[in-house]
mmCIF file of C-alpha atoms in Angstrom:
data_model
loop_
_atom_site.group_PDB
_atom_site.id
_atom_site.type_symbol
_atom_site.label_atom_id
_atom_site.label_comp_id
_atom_site.label_asym_id
_atom_site.label_seq_id
_atom_site.Cartn_x
_atom_site.Cartn_y
_atom_site.Cartn_z
ATOM 1 C CA MET A 1 82.920 -16.351 208.542
ATOM 2 C CA ARG A 2 80.104 -18.961 208.575
ATOM 3 C CA MET A 3 79.177 -17.441 205.316
ATOM 4 C CA PHE A 4 83.244 -18.570 204.597
ATOM 5 C CA LEU A 5 82.586 -21.606 205.604
ATOM 6 C CA ALA A 6 79.118 -22.387 204.168
ATOM 7 C CA SER A 7 80.525 -21.246 201.097
ATOM 8 C CA ILE A 8 83.715 -23.707 200.644
ATOM 9 C CA PHE A 9 80.803 -26.377 202.363
ATOM 10 C CA LEU A 10 78.668 -25.244 199.229
ATOM 11 C CA LEU A 11 81.804 -25.340 196.987
ATOM 12 C CA ILE A 12 83.326 -28.650 197.844
ATOM 13 C CA LEU A 13 79.656 -30.159 198.082
ATOM 14 C CA PRO A 14 78.975 -31.748 194.993
ATOM 15 C CA ILE A 15 82.204 -33.789 194.721
ATOM 16 C CA ILE A 16 81.194 -35.263 198.157
ATOM 17 C CA ARG A 17 77.483 -35.650 197.163
ATOM 18 C CA ALA A 18 77.812 -39.461 197.672
ATOM 19 C CA GLN A 19 79.861 -39.643 200.510
ATOM 20 C CA VAL A 20 78.688 -39.037 204.349
ATOM 21 C CA PRO A 21 80.292 -35.756 205.538
ATOM 22 C CA HIS A 22 80.620 -34.660 208.685
ATOM 23 C CA TRP A 23 81.755 -31.066 210.495
ATOM 24 C CA GLY A 24 85.361 -31.483 212.696
ATOM 25 C CA PRO A 25 87.712 -33.434 211.581
ATOM 26 C CA CYS A 26 88.445 -37.631 211.427
ATOM 27 C CA PRO A 27 88.073 -39.882 214.452
ATOM 28 C CA GLU A 28 90.686 -41.933 215.153
ATOM 29 C CA PRO A 29 89.612 -45.390 215.821
ATOM 30 C CA GLU A 30 91.098 -48.684 216.988
ATOM 31 C CA VAL A 31 92.370 -50.300 214.555
ATOM 32 C CA GLN A 32 92.998 -54.332 214.154
ATOM 33 C CA PRO A 33 95.743 -54.841 217.639
ATOM 34 C CA ALA A 34 98.609 -57.606 216.052
ATOM 35 C CA PHE A 35 97.841 -57.459 212.297
ATOM 36 C CA THR A 36 99.176 -59.530 210.078
ATOM 37 C CA LEU A 37 98.866 -58.489 206.164
ATOM 38 C CA ARG A 38 100.711 -61.923 204.812
ATOM 39 C CA GLN A 39 96.463 -63.304 207.021
ATOM 40 C CA PHE A 40 95.070 -60.860 205.126
ATOM 41 C CA MET A 41 95.323 -61.537 201.286
ATOM 42 C CA GLY A 42 92.942 -62.864 199.310
ATOM 43 C CA ARG A 43 89.944 -62.384 198.196
ATOM 44 C CA TRP A 44 87.050 -59.962 200.199
ATOM 45 C CA PHE A 45 83.525 -58.868 199.178
ATOM 46 C CA GLU A 46 81.928 -55.922 199.964
ATOM 47 C CA ILE A 47 78.513 -56.567 202.053
ATOM 48 C CA ALA A 48 77.801 -53.359 203.391
ATOM 49 C CA LYS A 49 79.389 -49.496 202.652
ATOM 50 C CA LEU A 50 78.729 -46.537 203.326
ATOM 51 C CA PRO A 51 77.868 -44.933 199.768
ATOM 52 C CA ALA A 52 80.309 -43.845 197.291
ATOM 53 C CA GLN A 53 80.253 -41.404 194.463
ATOM 54 C CA PHE A 54 83.143 -44.428 193.684
ATOM 55 C CA GLU A 55 81.366 -47.734 193.702
ATOM 56 C CA LYS A 56 78.263 -47.299 191.273
ATOM 57 C CA GLY A 57 77.623 -51.445 190.371
ATOM 58 C CA ARG A 58 77.229 -54.572 192.532
ATOM 59 C CA CYS A 59 78.811 -58.015 192.995
ATOM 60 C CA ILE A 60 81.994 -55.449 193.963
ATOM 61 C CA GLU A 61 85.092 -57.097 195.619
ATOM 62 C CA THR A 62 88.609 -56.870 196.344
ATOM 63 C CA ASN A 63 91.713 -58.786 195.772
ATOM 64 C CA PHE A 64 95.018 -58.470 197.495
ATOM 65 C CA THR A 65 98.568 -59.728 196.751
ATOM 66 C CA LEU A 66 101.073 -59.515 198.477
ATOM 67 C CA MET A 67 104.474 -57.803 196.795
ATOM 68 C CA THR A 68 106.638 -57.377 199.388
ATOM 69 C CA ASP A 69 106.528 -57.711 203.693
ATOM 70 C CA ASN A 70 104.792 -54.086 203.532
ATOM 71 C CA SER A 71 103.363 -53.315 200.128
ATOM 72 C CA ILE A 72 100.183 -55.198 197.832
ATOM 73 C CA ARG A 73 98.679 -55.162 195.042
ATOM 74 C CA VAL A 74 95.225 -53.862 195.276
ATOM 75 C CA VAL A 75 92.599 -55.280 192.412
ATOM 76 C CA SER A 76 88.641 -53.690 192.976
ATOM 77 C CA SER A 77 86.680 -55.058 190.750
ATOM 78 C CA GLU A 78 82.299 -54.331 190.034
ATOM 79 C CA ILE A 79 79.860 -55.060 187.390
ATOM 80 C CA LEU A 80 78.413 -51.821 186.380
ATOM 81 C CA LYS A 81 76.007 -51.960 183.297
ATOM 82 C CA GLY A 82 76.546 -55.243 182.825
ATOM 83 C CA GLU A 83 80.531 -54.867 181.949
ATOM 84 C CA VAL A 84 82.791 -55.833 184.785
ATOM 85 C CA LYS A 85 84.770 -52.739 185.614
ATOM 86 C CA LYS A 86 88.331 -53.118 187.624
ATOM 87 C CA ILE A 87 90.492 -50.850 188.964
ATOM 88 C CA ARG A 88 94.179 -51.602 190.128
ATOM 89 C CA GLY A 89 96.231 -50.068 192.895
ATOM 90 C CA THR A 90 98.866 -50.124 195.354
ATOM 91 C CA GLY A 91 98.900 -50.431 199.288
ATOM 92 C CA VAL A 92 101.401 -49.730 201.893
ATOM 93 C CA ILE A 93 101.799 -50.345 205.935
ATOM 94 C CA GLU A 94 102.367 -46.549 206.482
ATOM 95 C CA ASP A 95 103.829 -47.142 210.112
ATOM 96 C CA PRO A 96 105.369 -50.515 210.644
ATOM 97 C CA LYS A 97 104.397 -49.755 214.558
ATOM 98 C CA ASN A 98 100.462 -49.773 213.522
ATOM 99 C CA PRO A 99 100.515 -52.069 210.510
ATOM 100 C CA ALA A 100 96.781 -52.304 210.932
ATOM 101 C CA LYS A 101 96.767 -48.493 209.277
ATOM 102 C CA LEU A 102 97.211 -49.627 205.504
ATOM 103 C CA GLY A 103 97.295 -46.487 203.025
ATOM 104 C CA ILE A 104 96.091 -47.648 199.087
ATOM 105 C CA SER A 105 96.177 -45.466 195.941
ATOM 106 C CA TYR A 106 94.898 -46.305 192.504
ATOM 107 C CA SER A 107 96.990 -43.675 190.957
ATOM 108 C CA TYR A 108 100.501 -43.008 190.419
ATOM 109 C CA VAL A 109 99.851 -38.800 190.978
ATOM 110 C CA LEU A 110 97.827 -39.254 194.192
ATOM 111 C CA PRO A 111 98.411 -39.877 197.657
ATOM 112 C CA TYR A 112 97.721 -43.071 199.548
ATOM 113 C CA THR A 113 94.018 -42.567 201.517
ATOM 114 C CA PRO A 114 93.319 -44.064 204.612
ATOM 115 C CA TYR A 115 92.610 -48.134 204.666
ATOM 116 C CA TRP A 116 92.256 -48.794 208.068
ATOM 117 C CA ILE A 117 90.724 -52.379 209.635
ATOM 118 C CA LEU A 118 89.407 -51.756 212.645
ATOM 119 C CA SER A 119 89.119 -55.519 213.259
ATOM 120 C CA THR A 120 89.238 -59.106 211.349
ATOM 121 C CA ASP A 121 89.112 -62.660 212.255
ATOM 122 C CA TYR A 122 90.556 -63.208 208.206
ATOM 123 C CA VAL A 123 88.792 -66.227 207.808
ATOM 124 C CA ASN A 124 85.135 -64.731 208.165
ATOM 125 C CA PHE A 125 84.604 -60.917 207.551
ATOM 126 C CA ALA A 126 87.119 -57.079 208.093
ATOM 127 C CA LEU A 127 85.587 -53.922 208.853
ATOM 128 C CA VAL A 128 87.881 -51.197 207.208
ATOM 129 C CA TYR A 129 87.543 -47.253 208.140
ATOM 130 C CA SER A 130 89.089 -44.332 205.324
ATOM 131 C CA CYS A 131 88.399 -40.815 205.943
ATOM 132 C CA THR A 132 89.695 -37.514 204.497
ATOM 133 C CA ASP A 133 90.243 -34.360 206.479
ATOM 134 C CA VAL A 134 88.639 -30.981 204.461
ATOM 135 C CA LEU A 135 90.798 -28.485 205.907
ATOM 136 C CA ARG A 136 90.396 -29.690 208.965
ATOM 137 C CA LEU A 137 86.799 -28.151 209.097
ATOM 138 C CA PHE A 138 84.935 -31.490 208.147
ATOM 139 C CA HIS A 139 85.748 -35.136 207.285
ATOM 140 C CA VAL A 140 84.315 -37.823 204.699
ATOM 141 C CA ASP A 141 83.186 -41.073 206.025
ATOM 142 C CA PHE A 142 83.832 -44.244 204.046
ATOM 143 C CA ALA A 143 83.177 -47.254 205.903
ATOM 144 C CA TRP A 144 83.113 -51.423 204.490
ATOM 145 C CA ILE A 145 82.377 -54.159 205.869
ATOM 146 C CA LEU A 146 83.681 -57.054 203.979
ATOM 147 C CA GLY A 147 82.943 -61.167 203.570
ATOM 148 C CA ARG A 148 85.287 -63.982 202.662
ATOM 149 C CA THR A 149 82.036 -64.562 200.985
ATOM 150 C CA ARG A 150 78.931 -62.990 199.264
ATOM 151 C CA SER A 151 76.972 -62.978 202.281
ATOM 152 C CA LEU A 152 77.540 -62.856 206.941
ATOM 153 C CA PRO A 153 75.140 -63.715 209.501
ATOM 154 C CA ASP A 154 72.828 -61.011 210.382
ATOM 155 C CA THR A 155 74.175 -61.028 213.765
ATOM 156 C CA THR A 156 78.200 -60.892 212.406
ATOM 157 C CA LEU A 157 76.907 -57.263 210.561
ATOM 158 C CA GLU A 158 75.662 -56.218 213.729
ATOM 159 C CA LYS A 159 78.344 -56.803 216.250
ATOM 160 C CA ALA A 160 80.568 -54.967 213.117
ATOM 161 C CA ARG A 161 77.879 -51.645 212.931
ATOM 162 C CA GLN A 162 78.101 -52.238 216.659
ATOM 163 C CA THR A 163 82.466 -51.229 216.257
ATOM 164 C CA PHE A 164 82.124 -48.817 214.030
ATOM 165 C CA ALA A 165 79.383 -47.131 216.559
ATOM 166 C CA ASN A 166 82.038 -47.736 219.385
ATOM 167 C CA ASN A 167 84.849 -45.835 217.396
ATOM 168 C CA ASN A 168 82.466 -42.613 216.830
ATOM 169 C CA ILE A 169 81.942 -43.083 213.179
ATOM 170 C CA ASP A 170 78.328 -43.163 212.241
ATOM 171 C CA VAL A 171 77.267 -45.820 209.452
ATOM 172 C CA THR A 172 73.103 -45.537 210.172
ATOM 173 C CA ARG A 173 73.846 -44.248 206.349
ATOM 174 C CA MET A 174 75.472 -47.381 205.050
ATOM 175 C CA ILE A 175 73.576 -49.670 203.136
ATOM 176 C CA PRO A 176 74.193 -53.537 201.771
ATOM 177 C CA SER A 177 75.900 -54.135 198.637
ATOM 178 C CA ARG A 178 74.632 -56.046 196.047
ATOM 179 C CA GLN A 179 76.222 -59.181 195.346
ATOM 180 C CA GLN A 180 73.595 -61.888 193.619
ATOM 181 C CA GLY A 181 73.901 -63.467 190.589
ATOM 182 C CA CYS A 182 77.715 -62.403 190.374
ATOM 183 C CA ASP A 183 79.616 -65.578 189.253
ATOM 184 C CA LYS A 184 77.133 -66.903 186.426
ATOM 185 C CA THR A 185 78.941 -62.688 185.023
ATOM 186 C CA LEU A 186 82.445 -63.185 186.432
#
């Protein structure tokens, strides 16, 4: 059985090579209480992240626009090899009783993936977490610290990392996002 599990892991490893895999199912972190989707809308800059295969550029930002009371348009952009790359998607509140648990999809054929707002003050920072279980044997984490500006104070970043840790989310591999020289290019 162990050999079988190791074989599965080795087959899937190339797919998740930049992500952060962990044994066992996804944690169930606390999310923002009394989350208000309307206040969350607007432009957010990526300040720090767990490595993600789909984010390779710099100056990463996402703009959220309210479409209905429980759905949003999502436009993410980055500068990669000197060019602005954009991807458009949709987001939904998957459970009206827990509106901080969003689902986002960048494709009509793929299901929504979790996009959970763990904490935000709506005007300065937001902490976002996403996790995907793989056969409940292991999971792949994604975590972001977002800001309304391209940088945040170190005290805010430390508090953010502590919030992730308090929710059993390992952010030891979290890296700063490159947000220098962005306004000249965008």
